[in-house]
Amino acid sequence: GEDVEQSLFLSVREGDSSVINCTYTDSSSTYLYWYKQEPGAGLQLLTYIFSNMDMKQDQRLTVLLNKKDKHLSLRIADTQTGDSAIYFCAESKIINNAGNMLTFGGGTRLMVKP
Amino acid sequence: EAGVTQFPSHSVIEKGQTVTLRCDPISGHDNLYWYRRVMGKEIKFLLHFVKESKQDESGMPNNRFLAERTGGTYSTLKVQPAELEDSGVYFCASSQFLAGGKTQETQYFGPGTRLLVL
């Protein structure tokens, strides 16, 4: 079955690192994504990782993937108040060789305190 | 370049009424998706168009929901008649068609339509 789980809430102080965790169940996922949603806005793609990789770094963002445990994490270094948002992880599966179905976790609300 | 737009941003209707949501994808994007997040649940896939053709509508909850994409540009999602459990946020996303063995795809999401059925 398809099930993606995340913790609901994370609070950090400005300047600290944030780590948002996600577990998924579908081992056939091709890519795993992190999206960010700010209030009143749509989902903004932050980064993604191919399922055969174990790490990807992109400026302040580091994605770690443990495929054996089906565990994905997003680390935000030097967290800023502007990083306060809801973060969604998603796994993808190709459908009809034309696109991907995304299966989302419930989202983790990150609150950054000054 | 304009992003994915959705209209209306909010809709409040009574149970039994009809509502039509509209999505305008990014120009040139052949793939168009509808997702929704009902209260307290995850964002769930509803269906996928390639141009005007429905490729996968396995996520559509029941036959009260009808999606169209005439001409392969904008799409509409009609709920008729609306029920209380249809309340939630309906997202549209678009992307370029996967071709040439490519598997990575970035889906660009609109801001969503917040639907409240009373």
Short mmCIF file of N, CA and C in Angstrom, two decimals, chain B residues 20-93:
data_model
loop_
_atom_site.label_atom_id
_atom_site.label_comp_id
_atom_site.label_asym_id
_atom_site.label_seq_id
_atom_site.Cartn_x
_atom_site.Cartn_y
_atom_site.Cartn_z
N THR B 20 -18.10 24.55 -9.75
CA THR B 20 -17.12 24.26 -10.80
C THR B 20 -15.83 25.00 -10.51
N LEU B 21 -14.75 24.25 -10.42
CA LEU B 21 -13.44 24.82 -10.16
C LEU B 21 -12.67 24.85 -11.47
N ARG B 22 -11.84 25.88 -11.61
CA ARG B 22 -11.09 26.01 -12.85
C ARG B 22 -9.60 26.05 -12.56
N CYS B 23 -8.84 25.47 -13.46
CA CYS B 23 -7.38 25.49 -13.37
C CYS B 23 -6.79 25.88 -14.72
N ASP B 24 -5.90 26.86 -14.70
CA ASP B 24 -5.14 27.21 -15.89
C ASP B 24 -3.70 26.80 -15.67
N PRO B 25 -3.22 25.82 -16.42
CA PRO B 25 -1.84 25.34 -16.21
C PRO B 25 -0.84 26.32 -16.81
N ILE B 26 0.42 26.05 -16.56
CA ILE B 26 1.48 26.81 -17.19
C ILE B 26 1.43 26.54 -18.70
N SER B 27 1.58 27.58 -19.47
CA SER B 27 1.50 27.46 -20.93
C SER B 27 2.52 26.44 -21.43
N GLY B 28 2.03 25.52 -22.27
CA GLY B 28 2.92 24.52 -22.84
C GLY B 28 3.00 23.23 -22.05
N HIS B 29 2.41 23.21 -20.87
CA HIS B 29 2.43 21.99 -20.07
C HIS B 29 1.29 21.07 -20.50
N ASP B 30 1.67 19.89 -20.95
CA ASP B 30 0.66 18.94 -21.40
C ASP B 30 0.04 18.16 -20.24
N ASN B 31 0.83 17.95 -19.19
CA ASN B 31 0.31 17.21 -18.03
C ASN B 31 -0.44 18.16 -17.11
N LEU B 32 -1.62 17.72 -16.68
CA LEU B 32 -2.38 18.49 -15.70
C LEU B 32 -2.96 17.51 -14.69
N TYR B 33 -2.81 17.85 -13.43
CA TYR B 33 -3.25 16.99 -12.34
C TYR B 33 -4.22 17.75 -11.44
N TRP B 34 -5.13 17.00 -10.85
CA TRP B 34 -5.95 17.51 -9.75
C TRP B 34 -5.64 16.66 -8.51
N TYR B 35 -5.48 17.37 -7.39
CA TYR B 35 -5.30 16.76 -6.07
C TYR B 35 -6.27 17.46 -5.13
N ARG B 36 -6.56 16.83 -4.00
CA ARG B 36 -7.33 17.54 -2.99
C ARG B 36 -6.89 17.12 -1.60
N ARG B 37 -7.11 18.06 -0.69
CA ARG B 37 -6.84 17.79 0.72
C ARG B 37 -8.12 18.06 1.48
N VAL B 38 -8.75 16.99 1.95
CA VAL B 38 -9.92 17.20 2.78
C VAL B 38 -9.46 17.35 4.22
N MET B 39 -10.34 17.86 5.04
CA MET B 39 -9.99 18.25 6.41
C MET B 39 -9.30 17.11 7.17
N GLY B 40 -8.12 17.41 7.68
CA GLY B 40 -7.43 16.44 8.53
C GLY B 40 -6.80 15.29 7.81
N LYS B 41 -6.83 15.33 6.48
CA LYS B 41 -6.26 14.20 5.72
C LYS B 41 -5.09 14.67 4.86
N GLU B 42 -4.44 13.72 4.20
CA GLU B 42 -3.34 14.05 3.32
C GLU B 42 -3.84 14.58 1.98
N ILE B 43 -2.94 15.19 1.25
CA ILE B 43 -3.23 15.59 -0.11
C ILE B 43 -3.28 14.32 -0.97
N LYS B 44 -4.41 14.17 -1.67
CA LYS B 44 -4.60 12.93 -2.44
C LYS B 44 -4.77 13.23 -3.93
N PHE B 45 -4.19 12.38 -4.74
CA PHE B 45 -4.31 12.45 -6.19
C PHE B 45 -5.76 12.16 -6.60
N LEU B 46 -6.26 12.96 -7.54
CA LEU B 46 -7.59 12.72 -8.10
C LEU B 46 -7.49 12.17 -9.51
N LEU B 47 -6.86 12.97 -10.40
CA LEU B 47 -6.74 12.47 -11.77
C LEU B 47 -5.65 13.21 -12.53
N HIS B 48 -5.37 12.69 -13.72
CA HIS B 48 -4.27 13.17 -14.55
C HIS B 48 -4.72 13.26 -16.00
N PHE B 49 -4.47 14.41 -16.60
CA PHE B 49 -4.71 14.62 -18.03
C PHE B 49 -3.37 14.71 -18.75
N VAL B 50 -3.33 14.19 -19.96
CA VAL B 50 -2.30 14.57 -20.91
C VAL B 50 -3.05 15.24 -22.06
N LYS B 51 -2.77 16.51 -22.21
CA LYS B 51 -3.56 17.35 -23.13
C LYS B 51 -5.03 17.18 -22.75
N GLU B 52 -5.89 16.84 -23.70
CA GLU B 52 -7.31 16.75 -23.37
C GLU B 52 -7.73 15.36 -22.92
N SER B 53 -6.79 14.44 -22.87
CA SER B 53 -7.12 13.05 -22.60
C SER B 53 -6.91 12.68 -21.13
N LYS B 54 -7.93 12.07 -20.52
CA LYS B 54 -7.77 11.58 -19.14
C LYS B 54 -6.91 10.33 -19.17
N GLN B 55 -5.80 10.36 -18.45
CA GLN B 55 -4.90 9.21 -18.41
C GLN B 55 -5.17 8.30 -17.23
N ASP B 56 -5.53 8.91 -16.12
CA ASP B 56 -5.72 8.15 -14.89
C ASP B 56 -6.68 8.93 -14.02
N GLU B 57 -7.83 8.35 -13.73
CA GLU B 57 -8.77 9.02 -12.83
C GLU B 57 -9.09 8.12 -11.65
N SER B 58 -8.09 7.33 -11.27
CA SER B 58 -8.29 6.36 -10.20
C SER B 58 -8.56 7.00 -8.85
N GLY B 59 -8.19 8.27 -8.69
CA GLY B 59 -8.39 8.94 -7.41
C GLY B 59 -9.72 9.66 -7.27
N MET B 60 -10.51 9.71 -8.32
CA MET B 60 -11.79 10.40 -8.23
C MET B 60 -12.70 9.64 -7.26
N PRO B 61 -13.26 10.35 -6.29
CA PRO B 61 -13.97 9.66 -5.21
C PRO B 61 -15.27 9.00 -5.63
N ASN B 62 -16.00 9.60 -6.53
CA ASN B 62 -17.29 9.03 -6.96
C ASN B 62 -17.78 9.78 -8.20
N ASN B 63 -18.95 9.40 -8.68
CA ASN B 63 -19.42 9.98 -9.94
C ASN B 63 -20.05 11.36 -9.77
N ARG B 64 -19.96 11.93 -8.59
CA ARG B 64 -20.39 13.31 -8.44
C ARG B 64 -19.31 14.28 -8.93
N PHE B 65 -18.15 13.76 -9.20
CA PHE B 65 -17.02 14.57 -9.64
C PHE B 65 -16.79 14.35 -11.14
N LEU B 66 -16.69 15.46 -11.87
CA LEU B 66 -16.44 15.37 -13.31
C LEU B 66 -15.37 16.37 -13.69
N ALA B 67 -14.29 15.87 -14.29
CA ALA B 67 -13.21 16.75 -14.73
C ALA B 67 -13.15 16.75 -16.24
N GLU B 68 -12.86 17.93 -16.78
CA GLU B 68 -12.74 18.05 -18.23
C GLU B 68 -11.55 18.95 -18.55
N ARG B 69 -11.05 18.76 -19.76
CA ARG B 69 -9.96 19.61 -20.22
C ARG B 69 -10.12 19.76 -21.74
N THR B 70 -11.17 20.41 -22.10
CA THR B 70 -11.49 20.60 -23.51
C THR B 70 -10.40 21.43 -24.18
N GLY B 71 -9.92 20.94 -25.31
CA GLY B 71 -8.89 21.69 -26.05
C GLY B 71 -7.50 21.53 -25.46
N GLY B 72 -7.40 20.82 -24.36
CA GLY B 72 -6.09 20.57 -23.79
C GLY B 72 -5.43 21.75 -23.12
N THR B 73 -6.21 22.78 -22.80
CA THR B 73 -5.62 23.94 -22.12
C THR B 73 -6.07 23.93 -20.66
N TYR B 74 -7.06 24.78 -20.34
CA TYR B 74 -7.50 24.83 -18.94
C TYR B 74 -8.37 23.62 -18.63
N SER B 75 -8.54 23.38 -17.35
CA SER B 75 -9.36 22.25 -16.91
C SER B 75 -10.41 22.74 -15.91
N THR B 76 -11.52 22.03 -15.89
CA THR B 76 -12.54 22.29 -14.87
C THR B 76 -12.82 21.01 -14.10
N LEU B 77 -13.17 21.20 -12.85
CA LEU B 77 -13.57 20.09 -11.99
C LEU B 77 -14.92 20.47 -11.38
N LYS B 78 -15.94 19.72 -11.76
CA LYS B 78 -17.30 20.02 -11.30
C LYS B 78 -17.72 19.01 -10.25
N VAL B 79 -18.32 19.52 -9.20
CA VAL B 79 -18.86 18.66 -8.15
C VAL B 79 -20.36 18.88 -8.13
N GLN B 80 -21.12 17.80 -8.40
CA GLN B 80 -22.56 17.93 -8.52
C GLN B 80 -23.25 16.63 -8.13
N PRO B 81 -24.06 16.60 -7.10
CA PRO B 81 -24.25 17.66 -6.10
C PRO B 81 -23.18 17.58 -5.02
N ALA B 82 -22.84 18.72 -4.47
CA ALA B 82 -21.79 18.74 -3.44
C ALA B 82 -22.33 18.18 -2.13
N GLU B 83 -21.45 17.48 -1.42
CA GLU B 83 -21.76 16.94 -0.11
C GLU B 83 -20.80 17.54 0.91
N LEU B 84 -21.16 17.41 2.18
CA LEU B 84 -20.35 18.01 3.25
C LEU B 84 -18.90 17.51 3.21
N GLU B 85 -18.73 16.22 2.91
CA GLU B 85 -17.38 15.63 2.94
C GLU B 85 -16.51 16.08 1.78
N ASP B 86 -17.07 16.86 0.85
CA ASP B 86 -16.27 17.38 -0.26
C ASP B 86 -15.48 18.62 0.14
N SER B 87 -15.75 19.15 1.31
CA SER B 87 -15.03 20.34 1.77
C SER B 87 -13.55 20.05 1.87
N GLY B 88 -12.75 21.01 1.44
CA GLY B 88 -11.31 20.85 1.50
C GLY B 88 -10.64 21.81 0.54
N VAL B 89 -9.38 21.56 0.27
CA VAL B 89 -8.63 22.38 -0.67
C VAL B 89 -8.32 21.54 -1.90
N TYR B 90 -8.67 22.09 -3.06
CA TYR B 90 -8.46 21.40 -4.33
C TYR B 90 -7.29 22.06 -5.04
N PHE B 91 -6.26 21.27 -5.28
CA PHE B 91 -5.05 21.76 -5.95
C PHE B 91 -4.99 21.26 -7.38
N CYS B 92 -4.46 22.11 -8.21
CA CYS B 92 -4.16 21.73 -9.58
C CYS B 92 -2.65 21.84 -9.76
N ALA B 93 -2.10 20.98 -10.57
CA ALA B 93 -0.66 21.04 -10.86
C ALA B 93 -0.46 20.75 -12.34
#
